Short mmCIF file of C-alpha atoms and ligand atoms in Angstrom, two decimals:
data_model
loop_
_atom_site.label_atom_id
_atom_site.label_comp_id
_atom_site.label_asym_id
_atom_site.label_seq_id
_atom_site.Cartn_x
_atom_site.Cartn_y
_atom_site.Cartn_z
CA MET A 1 0.09 -0.01 0.26
CA THR A 2 1.10 3.47 -0.87
CA MET A 3 1.96 5.52 2.12
CA GLY A 4 0.72 9.22 2.62
CA ASN A 5 -1.85 8.76 -0.85
CA TYR A 6 -3.46 11.61 -0.65
CA ASN A 7 -6.50 10.79 -2.99
CA LEU A 8 -9.66 10.03 -2.26
CA VAL A 9 -10.45 6.55 -0.94
CA VAL A 10 -14.04 5.70 -0.86
CA VAL A 11 -15.20 2.96 1.17
CA THR A 12 -19.24 1.50 1.51
CA GLY A 13 -20.49 -0.74 4.18
CA ALA A 14 -18.57 1.60 6.66
CA GLY A 15 -20.50 1.65 9.50
CA GLY A 16 -20.47 -2.15 9.29
CA PHE A 17 -17.76 -4.64 10.87
CA ILE A 18 -15.18 -4.94 8.41
CA GLY A 19 -15.35 -1.56 6.48
CA GLY A 20 -15.24 0.25 10.29
CA ASN A 21 -11.68 -2.03 10.33
CA LEU A 22 -10.64 -1.22 7.03
CA ILE A 23 -10.88 2.58 8.07
CA SER A 24 -9.32 2.66 10.60
CA THR A 25 -5.84 1.05 8.73
CA LEU A 26 -6.08 3.27 6.28
CA ARG A 27 -6.04 6.38 8.66
CA THR A 28 -3.12 4.88 10.14
CA GLN A 29 -1.40 3.82 6.86
CA GLY A 30 -1.30 7.91 5.69
CA TYR A 31 -4.47 8.08 4.18
CA LYS A 32 -5.74 11.37 4.40
CA GLN A 33 -8.99 11.88 2.09
CA ILE A 34 -11.76 8.89 2.94
CA ARG A 35 -15.25 8.88 2.39
CA ALA A 36 -17.23 6.78 4.27
CA VAL A 37 -20.33 5.25 3.10
CA ASP A 38 -23.35 3.65 4.95
CA VAL A 39 -27.13 3.08 4.71
CA LYS A 40 -27.36 3.51 8.98
CA PRO A 41 -27.43 6.43 10.55
CA LEU A 42 -24.02 7.63 11.84
CA GLU A 43 -24.77 7.12 15.47
CA GLU A 44 -25.62 3.70 14.52
CA TRP A 45 -22.14 2.75 13.17
CA CYS A 46 -19.81 0.49 14.23
CA GLN A 47 -16.70 3.24 14.07
CA ARG A 48 -16.43 5.87 13.21
CA PHE A 49 -13.94 8.41 12.82
CA ASP A 50 -13.99 12.30 12.92
CA ASP A 51 -11.33 13.03 10.10
CA VAL A 52 -13.06 11.39 7.74
CA GLU A 53 -16.31 12.24 5.57
CA ASN A 54 -18.92 10.48 7.09
CA LEU A 55 -22.16 10.04 4.67
CA SER A 56 -25.17 7.79 5.44
CA LEU A 57 -27.33 6.40 2.36
CA ASP A 58 -28.52 4.09 0.77
CA LEU A 59 -26.49 2.88 -2.33
CA ASN A 60 -29.05 0.57 -3.49
CA LEU A 61 -30.02 4.03 -5.72
CA GLY A 62 -28.10 5.08 -8.32
CA GLU A 63 -27.64 8.59 -7.71
CA ASN A 64 -26.46 8.00 -4.26
CA CYS A 65 -23.59 5.58 -5.64
CA GLU A 66 -22.66 8.49 -7.78
CA ILE A 67 -22.80 10.83 -4.62
CA ALA A 68 -20.28 8.23 -3.28
CA SER A 69 -17.99 7.96 -5.66
CA LYS A 70 -17.86 11.18 -7.20
CA ASP A 71 -14.15 12.13 -7.35
CA ALA A 72 -13.25 8.66 -5.81
CA TYR A 73 -9.76 7.13 -7.09
CA GLU A 74 -10.16 3.85 -4.98
CA VAL A 75 -13.48 2.15 -4.29
CA TYR A 76 -13.65 -0.91 -1.74
CA ASN A 77 -17.21 -1.42 -1.62
CA LEU A 78 -17.97 -3.56 1.26
CA ALA A 79 -21.77 -2.40 1.71
CA ALA A 80 -24.44 -5.71 1.38
CA ASN A 81 -27.39 -6.61 3.41
CA MET A 82 -25.87 -9.20 5.36
CA GLY A 83 -25.60 -11.34 8.36
CA GLY A 84 -24.85 -15.13 9.82
CA MET A 85 -26.72 -18.14 8.53
CA GLY A 86 -29.64 -17.55 10.36
CA PHE A 87 -30.09 -13.81 9.02
CA ILE A 88 -29.15 -15.11 5.39
CA GLU A 89 -31.24 -18.31 5.02
CA ARG A 90 -34.21 -16.11 6.84
CA ASN A 91 -33.53 -13.16 4.10
CA LYS A 92 -32.68 -14.60 0.37
CA ALA A 93 -34.67 -11.56 -1.42
CA LEU A 94 -33.00 -9.29 1.16
CA CYS A 95 -29.59 -10.30 0.85
CA MET A 96 -30.24 -10.70 -3.18
CA LEU A 97 -31.19 -7.15 -3.27
CA SER A 98 -27.35 -6.20 -2.46
CA VAL A 99 -27.27 -6.54 -6.60
CA LEU A 100 -28.68 -3.03 -6.67
CA ILE A 101 -25.57 -1.87 -4.34
CA ASN A 102 -23.19 -3.61 -6.64
CA THR A 103 -24.85 -2.50 -9.83
CA HIS A 104 -25.06 0.77 -9.11
CA MET A 105 -21.56 1.13 -7.62
CA LEU A 106 -20.07 -0.31 -10.27
CA GLN A 107 -21.61 1.65 -12.79
CA ALA A 108 -20.46 4.85 -10.94
CA ALA A 109 -17.45 3.71 -10.51
CA LEU A 110 -17.03 3.54 -14.69
CA LYS A 111 -18.84 6.99 -14.76
CA TYR A 112 -16.50 8.89 -12.66
CA GLY A 113 -13.49 7.21 -14.00
CA VAL A 114 -12.67 5.53 -10.72
CA LYS A 115 -8.83 4.02 -10.79
CA ARG A 116 -9.39 0.64 -8.76
CA PHE A 117 -12.66 -1.20 -7.46
CA PHE A 118 -12.49 -3.93 -4.51
CA TYR A 119 -15.37 -5.95 -3.94
CA SER A 120 -16.07 -8.55 -0.95
CA SER A 121 -17.44 -12.09 -2.25
CA SER A 122 -17.76 -14.91 -0.14
CA ALA A 123 -17.00 -18.55 0.67
CA CYS A 124 -20.90 -18.90 0.24
CA VAL A 125 -20.54 -19.07 -4.04
CA TYR A 126 -19.14 -22.31 -3.72
CA ASN A 127 -20.66 -25.31 -4.83
CA ALA A 128 -23.15 -26.98 -2.55
CA ASP A 129 -22.43 -30.45 -3.47
CA LYS A 130 -18.60 -30.23 -2.55
CA GLN A 131 -19.40 -29.23 1.32
CA LYS A 132 -21.27 -32.01 1.83
CA ALA A 133 -18.97 -33.81 3.77
CA PHE A 134 -18.12 -32.77 7.32
CA GLU A 135 -14.22 -32.97 7.06
CA ALA A 136 -13.64 -29.36 6.14
CA PRO A 137 -13.07 -29.43 1.93
CA SER A 138 -10.88 -27.49 1.40
CA LEU A 139 -12.63 -25.28 -1.11
CA LYS A 140 -9.97 -23.94 -4.28
CA GLU A 141 -11.46 -21.22 -6.44
CA ALA A 142 -12.49 -23.50 -9.63
CA ASP A 143 -15.14 -25.00 -6.90
CA ALA A 144 -17.21 -22.16 -7.60
CA TYR A 145 -18.52 -23.89 -10.98
CA PRO A 146 -20.22 -25.87 -11.85
CA ALA A 147 -22.71 -23.11 -9.88
CA LEU A 148 -24.40 -24.08 -7.25
CA ALA A 149 -23.95 -21.26 -4.71
CA GLU A 150 -25.40 -20.87 -1.30
CA ASP A 151 -29.39 -20.15 -2.02
CA GLY A 152 -30.09 -16.18 -2.14
CA TYR A 153 -27.08 -14.73 -0.57
CA GLY A 154 -24.26 -16.71 -2.27
CA TRP A 155 -26.24 -16.46 -5.51
CA GLU A 156 -25.70 -12.47 -5.36
CA LYS A 157 -22.36 -12.78 -4.68
CA LEU A 158 -20.95 -15.09 -7.59
CA PHE A 159 -23.33 -12.91 -10.14
CA SER A 160 -21.49 -9.76 -8.86
CA GLU A 161 -18.13 -10.84 -9.34
CA ARG A 162 -19.19 -12.01 -12.45
CA MET A 163 -20.03 -8.89 -13.25
CA CYS A 164 -16.55 -7.30 -11.59
CA ARG A 165 -14.78 -9.44 -14.02
CA HIS A 166 -17.04 -8.10 -17.22
CA PHE A 167 -16.60 -4.63 -16.56
CA HIS A 168 -13.22 -5.09 -16.24
CA GLU A 169 -13.20 -7.27 -19.90
CA ASP A 170 -15.37 -5.10 -21.39
CA PHE A 171 -15.04 -1.47 -19.77
CA GLY A 172 -11.23 -1.39 -18.41
CA LEU A 173 -11.98 -1.00 -14.75
CA TYR A 174 -9.72 -2.55 -12.62
CA THR A 175 -11.55 -4.72 -10.15
CA ARG A 176 -10.48 -6.95 -7.58
CA VAL A 177 -12.64 -9.81 -5.76
CA ALA A 178 -12.12 -11.50 -2.85
CA ARG A 179 -13.53 -14.50 -1.51
CA PHE A 180 -13.87 -13.46 2.28
CA HIS A 181 -14.54 -17.03 4.49
CA ASN A 182 -15.99 -16.23 7.73
CA VAL A 183 -14.54 -13.27 9.48
CA TYR A 184 -14.70 -12.41 13.51
CA GLY A 185 -12.83 -10.04 15.54
CA PRO A 186 -13.60 -6.81 17.72
CA TRP A 187 -16.16 -4.59 16.05
CA GLY A 188 -18.30 -7.62 14.77
CA THR A 189 -21.95 -8.14 15.11
CA TRP A 190 -22.10 -10.21 18.75
CA TYR A 191 -25.93 -10.26 18.87
CA GLY A 192 -29.30 -9.52 17.57
CA GLY A 193 -29.68 -11.96 14.85
CA ARG A 194 -27.06 -11.26 12.51
CA GLU A 195 -24.32 -12.25 14.23
CA LYS A 196 -22.22 -15.39 13.39
CA ALA A 197 -20.59 -18.54 15.09
CA PRO A 198 -17.38 -17.16 16.47
CA ALA A 199 -19.24 -14.14 18.18
CA ALA A 200 -22.97 -15.74 19.08
CA ILE A 201 -20.57 -18.42 20.76
CA CYS A 202 -18.72 -16.04 22.59
CA ARG A 203 -21.56 -14.03 23.91
CA LYS A 204 -23.47 -17.31 25.02
CA VAL A 205 -20.31 -18.85 26.92
CA ILE A 206 -20.36 -14.89 28.22
CA GLU A 207 -23.79 -14.97 29.48
CA ALA A 208 -23.47 -18.53 30.90
CA LYS A 209 -20.32 -17.45 33.14
CA VAL A 210 -22.21 -14.20 34.10
CA SER A 211 -25.49 -16.05 34.99
CA GLY A 212 -23.74 -19.16 36.74
CA LYS A 213 -26.37 -20.91 34.66
CA HIS A 214 -23.75 -23.44 32.95
CA GLU A 215 -25.24 -24.40 29.56
CA ILE A 216 -25.11 -23.60 26.06
CA ASP A 217 -27.33 -24.38 23.22
CA ILE A 218 -25.41 -25.03 19.86
CA TRP A 219 -27.01 -24.59 16.35
CA GLY A 220 -26.76 -27.84 14.30
CA PRO A 221 -25.02 -31.24 15.78
CA GLY A 222 -21.70 -28.96 16.43
CA ASN A 223 -19.46 -31.53 13.68
CA GLN A 224 -20.02 -28.89 10.98
CA THR A 225 -16.90 -27.60 10.62
CA ARG A 226 -15.36 -23.93 9.26
CA SER A 227 -12.53 -22.04 9.14
CA PHE A 228 -12.34 -19.04 10.90
CA MET A 229 -10.11 -15.77 9.90
CA PHE A 230 -9.59 -12.67 12.28
CA ILE A 231 -10.07 -9.60 11.27
CA GLU A 232 -6.62 -8.25 11.56
CA ASP A 233 -6.25 -10.32 8.69
CA CYS A 234 -8.92 -9.69 6.58
CA ILE A 235 -7.18 -6.00 6.29
CA LYS A 236 -4.65 -6.65 5.47
CA GLY A 237 -5.51 -9.33 2.52
CA ILE A 238 -7.54 -6.18 1.61
CA ASN A 239 -4.77 -4.29 0.96
CA LEU A 240 -2.94 -6.86 -0.62
CA ILE A 241 -5.47 -7.63 -2.99
CA MET A 242 -6.42 -4.80 -4.34
CA ASN A 243 -2.77 -3.83 -4.97
CA SER A 244 -1.92 -7.65 -6.02
CA GLU A 245 -1.67 -8.49 -9.79
CA VAL A 246 -4.44 -10.89 -9.34
CA PRO A 247 -6.83 -10.68 -11.97
CA GLU A 248 -9.61 -13.45 -10.89
CA PRO A 249 -11.70 -13.69 -7.47
CA ILE A 250 -9.38 -15.45 -4.52
CA ASN A 251 -9.98 -16.72 -1.55
CA LEU A 252 -9.18 -14.94 1.66
CA GLY A 253 -9.52 -16.90 4.42
CA SER A 254 -8.00 -19.19 7.07
CA SER A 255 -6.86 -22.98 6.36
CA GLU A 256 -7.54 -23.78 10.09
CA ALA A 257 -10.84 -25.66 9.93
CA VAL A 258 -12.21 -26.50 13.49
CA THR A 259 -15.92 -28.31 14.07
CA ILE A 260 -18.28 -25.65 16.00
CA ASN A 261 -17.56 -28.22 18.55
CA GLN A 262 -14.01 -26.91 18.91
CA LEU A 263 -14.72 -23.67 18.46
CA VAL A 264 -16.95 -24.27 22.16
CA ASP A 265 -13.96 -25.85 23.25
CA ILE A 266 -11.51 -22.82 23.18
CA VAL A 267 -14.08 -20.18 24.42
CA GLU A 268 -14.78 -22.32 27.20
CA GLU A 269 -11.52 -22.83 27.84
CA ILE A 270 -10.48 -19.22 27.40
CA ALA A 271 -13.50 -18.63 29.84
CA GLY A 272 -12.24 -20.76 32.45
CA ILE A 273 -15.70 -22.78 32.63
CA LYS A 274 -17.08 -25.94 30.92
CA LEU A 275 -20.74 -26.12 30.34
CA MET A 276 -23.43 -28.33 29.22
CA ARG A 277 -24.74 -28.42 25.92
CA THR A 278 -27.61 -29.19 24.03
CA TYR A 279 -27.86 -29.28 20.02
CA ASP A 280 -30.71 -27.48 18.48
CA LEU A 281 -31.25 -29.75 14.84
CA SER A 282 -33.88 -27.22 13.79
CA ALA A 283 -31.48 -24.20 13.80
CA PRO A 284 -29.62 -23.09 10.43
CA LYS A 285 -26.56 -24.58 10.07
CA GLY A 286 -25.23 -23.99 6.58
CA VAL A 287 -23.15 -26.30 5.22
CA ASN A 288 -21.48 -29.27 7.04
CA GLY A 289 -17.90 -28.77 5.66
CA ARG A 290 -15.91 -26.13 4.47
CA ASN A 291 -12.20 -24.59 4.33
CA SER A 292 -10.09 -22.23 2.91
CA ASP A 293 -7.98 -23.99 0.25
CA ASN A 294 -4.98 -21.23 -0.25
CA THR A 295 -2.86 -22.59 -2.59
CA LEU A 296 -3.73 -19.47 -4.79
CA ILE A 297 -3.29 -17.15 -2.46
CA LYS A 298 0.20 -18.08 -1.46
CA GLU A 299 1.36 -18.14 -4.71
CA TYR A 300 0.38 -14.58 -5.82
CA LEU A 301 1.04 -13.02 -2.30
CA ASN A 302 3.31 -14.82 -0.51
CA TRP A 303 0.35 -15.12 2.23
CA GLU A 304 -2.05 -16.22 3.86
CA PRO A 305 -4.15 -15.78 7.13
CA ASN A 306 -2.12 -16.81 9.73
CA THR A 307 -3.72 -15.95 13.21
CA THR A 308 -4.44 -18.66 15.31
CA LEU A 309 -7.49 -19.37 16.43
CA ARG A 310 -7.43 -19.10 19.70
CA ILE A 311 -5.25 -15.84 19.62
CA GLY A 312 -7.76 -14.23 17.68
CA LEU A 313 -10.98 -15.51 19.86
CA GLU A 314 -8.95 -14.20 22.99
CA LYS A 315 -9.07 -11.36 21.64
CA THR A 316 -12.80 -11.64 21.18
CA TYR A 317 -13.95 -13.06 23.73
CA ARG A 318 -12.32 -9.92 25.52
CA TRP A 319 -13.56 -7.30 23.23
CA ILE A 320 -17.66 -9.01 23.65
CA TYR A 321 -16.94 -9.53 27.78
CA ASP A 322 -16.57 -5.44 27.48
CA GLN A 323 -19.66 -4.91 25.36
CA TYR A 324 -21.56 -7.14 27.70
CA VAL A 325 -20.71 -6.09 30.95
CA GLY A 326 -21.58 -2.23 29.85
CA ARG A 327 -24.47 -3.12 28.19
CA GLU A 328 -25.73 -5.63 30.84
CA ARG A 329 -25.03 -2.73 33.37
CA ALA A 330 -26.93 0.13 30.68
CA GLU A 331 -30.27 -1.63 30.43
CA GLY A 332 -30.29 -3.44 33.79
CA GLY A 333 -30.16 -7.47 31.89
CA VAL A 334 -32.01 -6.74 28.50
CA ILE A 335 -29.34 -8.48 26.73
CA ARG A 336 -29.40 -11.74 28.76
CA GLU A 337 -33.01 -11.86 28.25
CA SER A 338 -33.68 -11.11 24.51
CA ALA A 339 -30.61 -13.46 23.79
CA ALA A 340 -32.16 -16.26 26.44
CA ALA A 341 -35.52 -15.69 24.07
CA ARG A 342 -32.77 -16.77 20.86
P1 LIG B 1 -21.70 -5.81 7.53
O1 LIG B 1 -23.31 -5.95 8.22
O2 LIG B 1 -20.78 -5.54 9.13
O3 LIG B 1 -21.67 -4.55 7.08
C1 LIG B 1 -22.17 -4.26 5.98
C2 LIG B 1 -22.59 -3.23 5.79
O4 LIG B 1 -22.97 -2.55 4.63
C3 LIG B 1 -23.70 -2.60 7.22
O5 LIG B 1 -23.32 -1.60 7.84
C4 LIG B 1 -24.78 -2.20 6.34
O6 LIG B 1 -25.50 -0.97 7.11
C5 LIG B 1 -24.50 -1.43 4.65
N1 LIG B 1 -25.30 -1.25 3.97
C6 LIG B 1 -26.40 -2.89 3.79
N2 LIG B 1 -26.99 -1.87 3.06
C7 LIG B 1 -26.48 -0.79 2.27
C8 LIG B 1 -26.80 -0.04 1.56
N3 LIG B 1 -27.98 -0.08 0.34
N4 LIG B 1 -26.57 1.04 1.57
C9 LIG B 1 -25.10 1.59 1.99
N5 LIG B 1 -25.18 0.47 2.99
C10 LIG B 1 -25.65 -0.80 3.30
O7 LIG B 1 -20.97 -7.31 7.31
P2 LIG B 1 -19.39 -7.15 7.46
O8 LIG B 1 -19.13 -8.70 8.12
O9 LIG B 1 -19.08 -6.25 7.66
O10 LIG B 1 -19.49 -7.30 5.51
C11 LIG B 1 -18.83 -6.65 4.70
C12 LIG B 1 -18.77 -7.04 3.36
O11 LIG B 1 -18.13 -8.57 3.51
C13 LIG B 1 -20.17 -7.41 2.82
O12 LIG B 1 -20.41 -7.63 1.39
C14 LIG B 1 -20.24 -9.17 2.94
O13 LIG B 1 -21.29 -9.88 2.31
C15 LIG B 1 -18.40 -9.48 3.17
N6 LIG B 1 -18.66 -10.94 3.83
C16 LIG B 1 -18.62 -10.86 4.96
C17 LIG B 1 -18.17 -11.94 5.64
C18 LIG B 1 -17.54 -11.96 7.36
O14 LIG B 1 -17.61 -13.15 7.37
N7 LIG B 1 -17.88 -11.00 7.86
C19 LIG B 1 -17.75 -13.31 5.04
C20 LIG B 1 -17.86 -13.13 3.84
C21 LIG B 1 -18.22 -11.71 3.05
#
């Protein structure tokens, strides 16, 4: 990444988890002109910085994408309507409507001569038939085809990443696409229904610790496998990929696969407690197994996400613990009650 770059950089989805962390890093890297855009009202952004141009705009609308992209040198397009399995399995149409954001952002980037465009795709583009085994099949980039993506959210991602490819081939727009695999860490959603497994499990273990009720409910049979990428690796990967020669969609994920039970083991260890586990087999659980094959990223960038799950979860657990205790104090136990209802 160029230090001290005075050109305007735009981050969409800036009020969200990854967007906020990206802006935080760009600022420390010397970027002076950053425009942050999100549909949420400013007071609801995960992180907000006063030295950044913060805009609350609905990027489903073409005219707002033009306001967002005007004079931009680089665009990091991270805005999407999304969440964990509980959200994407129940909101397929809403997830697919993110195609409006991606279409309009690409068109606006072209109109305003944006030099580099980054798009955040997802491991949910991979063919479901290749994720039936519980032994965490490592998915390489070619496994997205023949297409049988995660219904709703995954199909939209696959379509939008192809649109990036064709905007490059047909119109010459510089596009870079990363397929993120489960990102977690401080500032990630940890309650409310959009949270993902690592944050949800940290929260449930904290609830058990604080309440003294040493039980945990786990979505699915517990032997589903996944890999989880710590946010700092994700941000480093975004920077590397944006400035790379990688023309095609590339995995950005950890290759340390664990079962959901192992994930719970680690969080229990961090918390210093053991819990009685019950398994909710009717809950959304996603595919059986998924891991990131990092051959391509190692070839291109000589790097792969390498923060161990233990280290990343310790930081995440501590962060969620502080949020939880702070909110419990402020709201008199409301978090505990509403979470218990789910
Ligand atoms: P997030 O939900 O925290 O952030 C996304 C942001 O986009 C939200 O703040 C939301 O308000 C905003 N947004 C939604 N609709 C919008 C609209 N119409 N106009 C403007 N802003 C809008 O999610 P995140 O984890 O930060 O994810 C960022 C990107 O990475 C998304 O594209 C997501 O699909 C992708 N991704 C994330 C993960 C992960 O594990 N977090 C995995 C794969 C892909």
